[in-house]
PDB file of C-alpha atoms and ligand atoms in Angstrom:
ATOM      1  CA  UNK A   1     -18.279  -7.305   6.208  1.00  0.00           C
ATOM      2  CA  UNK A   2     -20.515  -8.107   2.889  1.00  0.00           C
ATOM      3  CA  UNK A   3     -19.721  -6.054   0.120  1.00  0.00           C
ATOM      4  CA  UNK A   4     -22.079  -4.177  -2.230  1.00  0.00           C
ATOM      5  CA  UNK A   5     -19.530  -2.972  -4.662  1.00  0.00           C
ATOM      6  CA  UNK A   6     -15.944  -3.185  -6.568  1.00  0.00           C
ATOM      7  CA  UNK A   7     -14.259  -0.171  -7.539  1.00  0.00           C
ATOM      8  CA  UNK A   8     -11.088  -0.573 -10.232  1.00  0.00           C
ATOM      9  CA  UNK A   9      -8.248   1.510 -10.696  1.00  0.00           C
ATOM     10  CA  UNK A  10      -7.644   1.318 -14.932  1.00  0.00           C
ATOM     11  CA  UNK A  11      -4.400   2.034 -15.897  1.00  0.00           C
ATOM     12  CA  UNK A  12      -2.322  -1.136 -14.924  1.00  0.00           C
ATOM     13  CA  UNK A  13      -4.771  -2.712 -12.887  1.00  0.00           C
ATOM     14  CA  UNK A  14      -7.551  -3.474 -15.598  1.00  0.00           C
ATOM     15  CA  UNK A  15      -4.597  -3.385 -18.110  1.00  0.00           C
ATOM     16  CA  UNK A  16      -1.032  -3.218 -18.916  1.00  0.00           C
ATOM     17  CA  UNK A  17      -1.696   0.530 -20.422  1.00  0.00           C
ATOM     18  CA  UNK A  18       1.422   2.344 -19.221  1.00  0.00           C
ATOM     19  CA  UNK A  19       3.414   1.170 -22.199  1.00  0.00           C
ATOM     20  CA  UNK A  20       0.720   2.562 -24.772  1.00  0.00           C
ATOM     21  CA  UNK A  21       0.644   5.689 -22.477  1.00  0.00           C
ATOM     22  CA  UNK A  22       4.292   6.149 -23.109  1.00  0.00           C
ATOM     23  CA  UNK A  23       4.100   5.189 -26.794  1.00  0.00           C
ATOM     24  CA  UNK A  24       1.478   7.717 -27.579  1.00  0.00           C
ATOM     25  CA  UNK A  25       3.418  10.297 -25.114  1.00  0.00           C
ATOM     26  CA  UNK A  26       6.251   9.692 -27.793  1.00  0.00           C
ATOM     27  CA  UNK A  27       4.430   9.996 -31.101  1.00  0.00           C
ATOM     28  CA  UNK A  28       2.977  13.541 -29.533  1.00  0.00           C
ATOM     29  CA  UNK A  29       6.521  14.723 -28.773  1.00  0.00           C
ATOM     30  CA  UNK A  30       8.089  13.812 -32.357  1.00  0.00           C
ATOM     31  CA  UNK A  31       4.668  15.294 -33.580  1.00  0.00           C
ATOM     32  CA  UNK A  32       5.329  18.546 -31.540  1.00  0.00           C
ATOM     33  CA  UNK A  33       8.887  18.629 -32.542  1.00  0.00           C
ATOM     34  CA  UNK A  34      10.472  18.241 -29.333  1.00  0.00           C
ATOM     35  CA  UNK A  35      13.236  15.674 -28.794  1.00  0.00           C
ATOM     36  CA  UNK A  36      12.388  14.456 -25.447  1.00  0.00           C
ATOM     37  CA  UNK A  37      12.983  10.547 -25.099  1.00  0.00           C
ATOM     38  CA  UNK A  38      10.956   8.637 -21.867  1.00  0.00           C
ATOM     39  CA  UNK A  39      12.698   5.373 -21.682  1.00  0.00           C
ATOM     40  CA  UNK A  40      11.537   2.851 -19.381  1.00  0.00           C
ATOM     41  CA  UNK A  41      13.733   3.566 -16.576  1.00  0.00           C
ATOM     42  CA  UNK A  42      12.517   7.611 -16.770  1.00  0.00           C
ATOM     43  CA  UNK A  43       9.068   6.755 -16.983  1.00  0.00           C
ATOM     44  CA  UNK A  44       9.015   4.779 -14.453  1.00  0.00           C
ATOM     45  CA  UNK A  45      10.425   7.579 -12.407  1.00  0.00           C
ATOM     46  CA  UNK A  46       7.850  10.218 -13.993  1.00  0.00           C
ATOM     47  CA  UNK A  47       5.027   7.261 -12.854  1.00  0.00           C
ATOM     48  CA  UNK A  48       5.480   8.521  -9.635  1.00  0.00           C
ATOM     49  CA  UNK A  49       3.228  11.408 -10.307  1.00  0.00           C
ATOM     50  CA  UNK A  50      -0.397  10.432 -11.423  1.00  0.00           C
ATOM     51  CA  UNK A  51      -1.689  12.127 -14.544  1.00  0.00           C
ATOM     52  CA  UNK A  52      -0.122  12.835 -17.873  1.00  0.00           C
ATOM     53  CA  UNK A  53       0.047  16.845 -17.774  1.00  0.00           C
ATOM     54  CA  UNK A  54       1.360  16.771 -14.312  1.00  0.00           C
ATOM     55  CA  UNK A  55       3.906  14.304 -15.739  1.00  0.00           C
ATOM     56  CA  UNK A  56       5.352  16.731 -18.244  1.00  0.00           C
ATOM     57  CA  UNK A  57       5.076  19.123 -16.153  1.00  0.00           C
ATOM     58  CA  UNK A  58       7.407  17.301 -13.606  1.00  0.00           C
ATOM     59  CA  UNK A  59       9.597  16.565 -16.473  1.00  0.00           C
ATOM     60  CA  UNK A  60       9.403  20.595 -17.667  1.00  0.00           C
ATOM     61  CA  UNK A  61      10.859  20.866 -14.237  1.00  0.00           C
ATOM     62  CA  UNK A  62      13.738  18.078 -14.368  1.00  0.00           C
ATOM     63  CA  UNK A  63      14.590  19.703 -17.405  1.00  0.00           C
ATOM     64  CA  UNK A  64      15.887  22.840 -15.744  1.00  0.00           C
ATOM     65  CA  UNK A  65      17.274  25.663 -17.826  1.00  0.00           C
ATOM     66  CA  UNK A  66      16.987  23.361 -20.663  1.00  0.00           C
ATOM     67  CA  UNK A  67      13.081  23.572 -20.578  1.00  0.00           C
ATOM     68  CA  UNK A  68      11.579  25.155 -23.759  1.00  0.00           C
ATOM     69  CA  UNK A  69       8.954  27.909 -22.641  1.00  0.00           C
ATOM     70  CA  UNK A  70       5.380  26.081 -22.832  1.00  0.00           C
ATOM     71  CA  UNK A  71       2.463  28.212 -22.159  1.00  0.00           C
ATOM     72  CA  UNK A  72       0.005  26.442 -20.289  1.00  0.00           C
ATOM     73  CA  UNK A  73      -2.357  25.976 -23.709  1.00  0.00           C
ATOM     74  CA  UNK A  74       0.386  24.210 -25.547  1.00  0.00           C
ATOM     75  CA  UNK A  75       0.785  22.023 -22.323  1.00  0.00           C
ATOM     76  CA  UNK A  76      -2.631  21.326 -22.675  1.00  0.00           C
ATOM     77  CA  UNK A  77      -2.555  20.258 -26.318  1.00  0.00           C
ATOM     78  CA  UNK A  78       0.392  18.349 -26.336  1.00  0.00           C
ATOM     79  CA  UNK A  79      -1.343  16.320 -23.779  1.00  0.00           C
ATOM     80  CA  UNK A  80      -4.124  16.366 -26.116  1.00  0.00           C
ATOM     81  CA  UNK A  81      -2.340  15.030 -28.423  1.00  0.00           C
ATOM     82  CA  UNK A  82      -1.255  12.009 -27.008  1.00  0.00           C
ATOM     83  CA  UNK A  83      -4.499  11.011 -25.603  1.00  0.00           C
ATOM     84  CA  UNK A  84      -5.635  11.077 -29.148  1.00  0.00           C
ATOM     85  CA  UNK A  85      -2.218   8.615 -29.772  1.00  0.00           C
ATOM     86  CA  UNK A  86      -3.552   6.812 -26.809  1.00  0.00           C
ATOM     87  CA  UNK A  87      -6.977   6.225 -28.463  1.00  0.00           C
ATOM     88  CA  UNK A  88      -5.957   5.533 -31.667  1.00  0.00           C
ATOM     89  CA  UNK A  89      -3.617   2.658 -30.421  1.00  0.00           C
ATOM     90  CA  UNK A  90      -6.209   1.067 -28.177  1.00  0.00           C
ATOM     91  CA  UNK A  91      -9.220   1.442 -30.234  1.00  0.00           C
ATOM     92  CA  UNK A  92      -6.370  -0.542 -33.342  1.00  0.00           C
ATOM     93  CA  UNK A  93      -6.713  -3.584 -30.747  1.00  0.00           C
ATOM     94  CA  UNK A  94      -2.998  -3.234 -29.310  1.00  0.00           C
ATOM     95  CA  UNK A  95      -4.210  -3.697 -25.717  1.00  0.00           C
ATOM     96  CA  UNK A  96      -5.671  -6.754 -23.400  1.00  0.00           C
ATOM     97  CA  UNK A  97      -7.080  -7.093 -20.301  1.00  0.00           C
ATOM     98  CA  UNK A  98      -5.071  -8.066 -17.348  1.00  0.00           C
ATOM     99  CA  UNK A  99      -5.458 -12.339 -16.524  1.00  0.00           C
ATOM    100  CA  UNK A 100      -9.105 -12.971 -14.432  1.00  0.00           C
ATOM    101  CA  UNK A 101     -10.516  -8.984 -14.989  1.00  0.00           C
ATOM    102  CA  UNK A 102     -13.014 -10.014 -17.313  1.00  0.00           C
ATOM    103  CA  UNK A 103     -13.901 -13.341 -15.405  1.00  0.00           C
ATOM    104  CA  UNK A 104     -13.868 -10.948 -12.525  1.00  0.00           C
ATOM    105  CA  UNK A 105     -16.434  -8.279 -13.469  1.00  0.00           C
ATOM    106  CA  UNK A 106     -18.943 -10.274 -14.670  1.00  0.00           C
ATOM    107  CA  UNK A 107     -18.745 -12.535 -11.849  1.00  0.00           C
ATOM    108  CA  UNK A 108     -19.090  -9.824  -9.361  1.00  0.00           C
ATOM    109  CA  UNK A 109     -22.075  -8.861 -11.964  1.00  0.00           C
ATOM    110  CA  UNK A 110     -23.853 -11.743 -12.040  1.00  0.00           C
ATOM    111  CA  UNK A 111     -23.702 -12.254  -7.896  1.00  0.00           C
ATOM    112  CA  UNK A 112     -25.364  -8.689  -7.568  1.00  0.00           C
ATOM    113  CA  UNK A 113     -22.086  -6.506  -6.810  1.00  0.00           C
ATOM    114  CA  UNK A 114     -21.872  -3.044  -8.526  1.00  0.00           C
ATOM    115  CA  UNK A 115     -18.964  -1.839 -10.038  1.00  0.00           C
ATOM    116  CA  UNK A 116     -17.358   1.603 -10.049  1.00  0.00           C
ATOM    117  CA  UNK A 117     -13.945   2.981 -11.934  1.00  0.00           C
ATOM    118  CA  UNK A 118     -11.694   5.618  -9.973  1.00  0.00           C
ATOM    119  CA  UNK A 119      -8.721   6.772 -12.130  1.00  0.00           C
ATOM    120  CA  UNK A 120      -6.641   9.420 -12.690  1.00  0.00           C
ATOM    121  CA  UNK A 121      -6.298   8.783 -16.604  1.00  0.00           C
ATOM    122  CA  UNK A 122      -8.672  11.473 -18.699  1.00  0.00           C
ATOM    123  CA  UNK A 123     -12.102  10.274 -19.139  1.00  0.00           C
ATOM    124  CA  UNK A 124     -11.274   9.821 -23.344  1.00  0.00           C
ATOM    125  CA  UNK A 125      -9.100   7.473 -22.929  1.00  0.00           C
ATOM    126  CA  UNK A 126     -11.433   5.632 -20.407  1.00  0.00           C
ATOM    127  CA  UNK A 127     -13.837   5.758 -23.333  1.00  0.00           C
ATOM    128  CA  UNK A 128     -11.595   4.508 -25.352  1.00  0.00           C
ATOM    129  CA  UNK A 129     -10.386   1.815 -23.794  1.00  0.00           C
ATOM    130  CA  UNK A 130     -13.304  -0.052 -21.802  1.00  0.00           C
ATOM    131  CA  UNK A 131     -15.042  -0.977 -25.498  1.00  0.00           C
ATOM    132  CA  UNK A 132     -11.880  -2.125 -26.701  1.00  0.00           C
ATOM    133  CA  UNK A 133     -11.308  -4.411 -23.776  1.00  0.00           C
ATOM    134  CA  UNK A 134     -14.175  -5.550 -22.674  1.00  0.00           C
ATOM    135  CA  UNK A 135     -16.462  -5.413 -26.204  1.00  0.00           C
ATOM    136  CA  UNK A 136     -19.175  -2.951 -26.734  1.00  0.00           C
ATOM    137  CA  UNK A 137     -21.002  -3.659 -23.430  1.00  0.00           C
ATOM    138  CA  UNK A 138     -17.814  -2.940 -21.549  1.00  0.00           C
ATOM    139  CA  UNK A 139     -18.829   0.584 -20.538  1.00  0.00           C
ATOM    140  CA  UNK A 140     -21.977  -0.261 -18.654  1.00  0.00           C
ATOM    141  CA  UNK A 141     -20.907  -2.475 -16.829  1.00  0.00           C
ATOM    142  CA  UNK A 142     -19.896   0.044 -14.248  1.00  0.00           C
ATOM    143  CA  UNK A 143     -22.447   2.030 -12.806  1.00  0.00           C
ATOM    144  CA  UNK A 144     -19.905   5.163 -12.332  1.00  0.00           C
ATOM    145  CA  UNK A 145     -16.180   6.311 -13.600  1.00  0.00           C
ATOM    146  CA  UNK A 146     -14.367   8.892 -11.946  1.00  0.00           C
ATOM    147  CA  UNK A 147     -11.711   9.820 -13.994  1.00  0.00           C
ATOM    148  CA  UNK A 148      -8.897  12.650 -13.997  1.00  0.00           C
ATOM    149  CA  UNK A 149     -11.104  15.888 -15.103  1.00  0.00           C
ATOM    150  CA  UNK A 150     -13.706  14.705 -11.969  1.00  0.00           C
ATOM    151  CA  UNK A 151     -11.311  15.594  -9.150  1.00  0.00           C
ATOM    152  CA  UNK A 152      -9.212  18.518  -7.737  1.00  0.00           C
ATOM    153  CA  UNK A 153      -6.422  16.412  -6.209  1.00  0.00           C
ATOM    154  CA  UNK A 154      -5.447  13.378  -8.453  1.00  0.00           C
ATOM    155  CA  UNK A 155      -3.474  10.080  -6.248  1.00  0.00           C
ATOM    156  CA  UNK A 156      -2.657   9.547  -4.077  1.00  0.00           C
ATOM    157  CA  UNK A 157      -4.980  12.158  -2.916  1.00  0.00           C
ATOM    158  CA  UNK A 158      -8.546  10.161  -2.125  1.00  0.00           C
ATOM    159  CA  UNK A 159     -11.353  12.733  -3.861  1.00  0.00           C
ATOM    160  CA  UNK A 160     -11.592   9.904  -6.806  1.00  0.00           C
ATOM    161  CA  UNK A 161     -12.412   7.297  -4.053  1.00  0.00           C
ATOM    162  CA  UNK A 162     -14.563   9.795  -2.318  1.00  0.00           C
ATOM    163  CA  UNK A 163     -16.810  10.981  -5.405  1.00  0.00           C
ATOM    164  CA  UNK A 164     -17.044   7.049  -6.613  1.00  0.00           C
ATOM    165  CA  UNK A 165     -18.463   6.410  -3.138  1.00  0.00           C
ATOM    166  CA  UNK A 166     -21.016   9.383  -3.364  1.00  0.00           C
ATOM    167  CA  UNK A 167     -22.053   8.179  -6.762  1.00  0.00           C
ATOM    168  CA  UNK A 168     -22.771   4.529  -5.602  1.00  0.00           C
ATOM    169  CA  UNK A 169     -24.289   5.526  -2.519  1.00  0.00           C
ATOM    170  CA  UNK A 170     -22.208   3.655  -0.200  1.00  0.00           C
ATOM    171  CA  UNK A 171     -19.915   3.625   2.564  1.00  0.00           C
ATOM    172  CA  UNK A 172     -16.057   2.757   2.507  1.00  0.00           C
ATOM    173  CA  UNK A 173     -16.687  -0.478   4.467  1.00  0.00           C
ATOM    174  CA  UNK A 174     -19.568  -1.926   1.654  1.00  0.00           C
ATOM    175  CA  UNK A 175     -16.422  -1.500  -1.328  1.00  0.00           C
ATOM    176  CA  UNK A 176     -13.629  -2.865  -2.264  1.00  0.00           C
ATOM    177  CA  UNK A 177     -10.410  -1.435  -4.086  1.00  0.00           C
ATOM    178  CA  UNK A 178      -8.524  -2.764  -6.745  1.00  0.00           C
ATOM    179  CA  UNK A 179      -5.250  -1.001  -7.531  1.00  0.00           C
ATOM    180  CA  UNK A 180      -1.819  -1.674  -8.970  1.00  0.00           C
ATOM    181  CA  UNK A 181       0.696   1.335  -7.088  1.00  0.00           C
ATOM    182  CA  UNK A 182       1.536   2.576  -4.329  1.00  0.00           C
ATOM    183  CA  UNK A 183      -0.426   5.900  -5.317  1.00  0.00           C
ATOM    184  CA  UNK A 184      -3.452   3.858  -6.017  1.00  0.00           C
ATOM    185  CA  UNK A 185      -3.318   2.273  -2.602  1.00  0.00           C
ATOM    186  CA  UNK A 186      -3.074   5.547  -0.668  1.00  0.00           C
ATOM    187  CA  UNK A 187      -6.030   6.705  -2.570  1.00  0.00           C
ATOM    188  CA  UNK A 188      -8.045   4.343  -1.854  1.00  0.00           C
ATOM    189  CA  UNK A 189      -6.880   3.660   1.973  1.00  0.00           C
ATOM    190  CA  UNK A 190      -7.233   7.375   2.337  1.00  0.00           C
ATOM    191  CA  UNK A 191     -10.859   6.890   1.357  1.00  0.00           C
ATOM    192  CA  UNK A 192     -11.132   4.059   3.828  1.00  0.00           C
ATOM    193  CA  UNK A 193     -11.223   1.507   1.511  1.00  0.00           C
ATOM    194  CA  UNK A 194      -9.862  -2.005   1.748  1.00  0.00           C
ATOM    195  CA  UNK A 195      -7.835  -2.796  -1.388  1.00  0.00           C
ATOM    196  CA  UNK A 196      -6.364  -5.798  -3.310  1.00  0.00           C
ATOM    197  CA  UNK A 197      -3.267  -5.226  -5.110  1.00  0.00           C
ATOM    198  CA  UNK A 198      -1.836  -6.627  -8.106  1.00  0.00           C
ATOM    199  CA  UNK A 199       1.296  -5.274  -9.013  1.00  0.00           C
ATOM    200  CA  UNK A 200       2.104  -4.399 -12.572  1.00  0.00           C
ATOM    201  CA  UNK A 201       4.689  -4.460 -15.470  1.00  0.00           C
ATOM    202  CA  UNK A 202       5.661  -0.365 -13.396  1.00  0.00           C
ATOM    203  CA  UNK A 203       4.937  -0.927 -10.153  1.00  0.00           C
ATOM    204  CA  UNK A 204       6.356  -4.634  -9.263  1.00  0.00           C
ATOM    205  CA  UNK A 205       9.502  -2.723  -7.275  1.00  0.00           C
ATOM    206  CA  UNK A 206       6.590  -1.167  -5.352  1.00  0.00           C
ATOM    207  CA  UNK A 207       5.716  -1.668  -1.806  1.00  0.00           C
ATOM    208  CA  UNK A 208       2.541  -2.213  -0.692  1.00  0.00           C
ATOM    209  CA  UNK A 209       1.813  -1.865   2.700  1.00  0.00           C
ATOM    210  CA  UNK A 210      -1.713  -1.848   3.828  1.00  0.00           C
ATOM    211  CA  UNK A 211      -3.039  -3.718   1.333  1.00  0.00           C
ATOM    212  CA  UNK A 212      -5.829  -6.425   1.935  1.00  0.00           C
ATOM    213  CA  UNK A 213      -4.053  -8.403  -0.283  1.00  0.00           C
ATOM    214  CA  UNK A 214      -1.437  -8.518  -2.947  1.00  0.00           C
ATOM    215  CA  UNK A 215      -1.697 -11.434  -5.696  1.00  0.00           C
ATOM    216  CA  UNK A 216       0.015 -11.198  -9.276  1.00  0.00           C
ATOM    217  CA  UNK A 217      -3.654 -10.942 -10.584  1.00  0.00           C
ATOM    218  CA  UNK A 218      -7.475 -10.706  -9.868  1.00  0.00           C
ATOM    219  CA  UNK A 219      -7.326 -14.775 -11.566  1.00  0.00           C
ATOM    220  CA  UNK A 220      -6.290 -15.314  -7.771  1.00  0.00           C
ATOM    221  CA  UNK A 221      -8.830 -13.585  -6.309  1.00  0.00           C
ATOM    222  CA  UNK A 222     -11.714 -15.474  -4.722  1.00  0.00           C
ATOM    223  CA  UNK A 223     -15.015 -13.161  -4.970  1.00  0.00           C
ATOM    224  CA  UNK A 224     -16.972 -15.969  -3.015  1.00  0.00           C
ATOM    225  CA  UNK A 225     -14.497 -15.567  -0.016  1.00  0.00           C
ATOM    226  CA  UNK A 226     -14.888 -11.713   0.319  1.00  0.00           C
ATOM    227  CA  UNK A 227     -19.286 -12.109  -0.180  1.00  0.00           C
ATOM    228  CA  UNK A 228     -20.018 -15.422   1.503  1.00  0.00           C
TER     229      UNK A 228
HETATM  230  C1  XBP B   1      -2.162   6.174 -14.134  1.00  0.00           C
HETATM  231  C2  XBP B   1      -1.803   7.527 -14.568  1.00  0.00           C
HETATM  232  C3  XBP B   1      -2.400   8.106 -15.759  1.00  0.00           C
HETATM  233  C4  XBP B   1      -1.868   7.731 -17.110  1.00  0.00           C
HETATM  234  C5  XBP B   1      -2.043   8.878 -18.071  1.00  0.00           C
HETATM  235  O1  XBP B   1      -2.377   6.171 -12.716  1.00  0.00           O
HETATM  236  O2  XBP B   1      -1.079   8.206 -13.909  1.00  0.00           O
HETATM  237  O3  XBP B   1      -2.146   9.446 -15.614  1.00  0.00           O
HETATM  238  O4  XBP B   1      -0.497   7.416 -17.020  1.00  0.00           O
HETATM  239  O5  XBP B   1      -3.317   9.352 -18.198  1.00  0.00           O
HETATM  240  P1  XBP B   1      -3.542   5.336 -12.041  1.00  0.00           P
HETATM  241  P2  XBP B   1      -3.577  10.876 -18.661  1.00  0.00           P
HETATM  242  O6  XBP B   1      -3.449   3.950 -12.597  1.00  0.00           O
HETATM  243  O7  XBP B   1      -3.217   5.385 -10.582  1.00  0.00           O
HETATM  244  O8  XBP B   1      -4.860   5.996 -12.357  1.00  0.00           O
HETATM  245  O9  XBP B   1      -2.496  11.269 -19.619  1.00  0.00           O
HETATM  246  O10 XBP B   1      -4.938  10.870 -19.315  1.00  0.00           O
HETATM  247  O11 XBP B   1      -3.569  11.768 -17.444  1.00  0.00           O
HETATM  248 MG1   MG B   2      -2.913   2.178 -11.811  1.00  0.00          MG
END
């Protein structure tokens, strides 16, 4: 089947963000005043649901009775608040693109494929990131970016997939995936999509069924194989 277009997951898949994620969800709880510590093994745990409100949500709920009262405003700005963490970390230069990405997307570029970003991370830190990755044309190389704020259901629900495959113009069957978890895969196989998989540093105890492929990174993947 030839394929017109590649559509990337971001966090973990373009890069290793988690880590800055939970950095910059720590800096906003010390800043808020609240003494809530996400080690590794609890955020990988709290990974399990997509998107950073829902996350402290989830953990509002694992806290029980012990739960301070947050009003759904304060919710919102102490999320705020660590994007703006988030930023400030990735825009300092403290993040890289995963091995082959950049290789990657301006191969497919150069051989006429279109690129499109589905994530559930907040379009700011999207912003944010993409310059400091991928230098100051790194934004345009994709033609479209569904991000968290575009979509009802986050994933593993598909609407990201769906509304990046309404804004290229294409069918399931003309795109490829490329995800990192299990939440990304159902998204995009939900959407019809065939996906490559390359585990990362949160989802390497993952399984991964369904996948077109799974290699440690896109420096494995052979674009001429999938086009010619
Ligand atoms: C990554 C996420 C994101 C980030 C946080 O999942 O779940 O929510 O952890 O981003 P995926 P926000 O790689 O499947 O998109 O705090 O902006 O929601
Ligand atoms: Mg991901």
């Amino acid at each position: 089947m030839p394929l017109a277009a590649l559509i990337f997951d971001v966090d973990g898949t373009l890069a290793e963000t988690e880590e800055i994620h939970r950095a910059a969800f720590a800096n906003a709880f010390a800043e808020a005043g609240l003494d809530w510590t996400w080690d590794v093994d609890l955020y990988r745990e709290l990974l399990k649901v997509t998107g950073g409100k829902e996350r402290i949500r989830r953990w509002l709920d694992m806290l029980g009775a012990d739960a301070p009262t947050l009003a759904e405003a304060d919710l919102a700005a102490l999320h705020a608040a660590k994007n703006a963490y988030y930023g400030a970390i990735v825009r300092a230069g403290h993040c890289a693109l995963r091995p082959g990405v950049e290789r990657l997307l301006r191969e497919a570029r150069a051989r006429g494929l279109r690129l499109a970003i589905a994530t559930t991370t907040s379009r700011a830190n999207v912003e944010a990131l993409l310059p400091a990755i991928l230098g100051p044309d790194g934004a345009s190389l994709f033609e479209a970016a569904i991000c968290g704020e575009d979509v009802l259901a986050k994933k593993p629900a598909p609407d990201a997939y769906h509304l990046a495959l309404r804004r290229l113009g294409l069918a399931a069957a003309d795109c490829l995936a490329f995800e990192d978890s299990e939440n990304g895969l159902a998204a995009a196989r939900a959407a019809g999509l065939r996906t490559i998989v390359t585990p990362s540093l949160y989802t390497a105890h993952e399984t991964f069924d369904g996948a077109a492929q799974v290699i440690d990174d896109v420096a494995a993947f052979d674009l001429a194989a999938w086009i010619d």
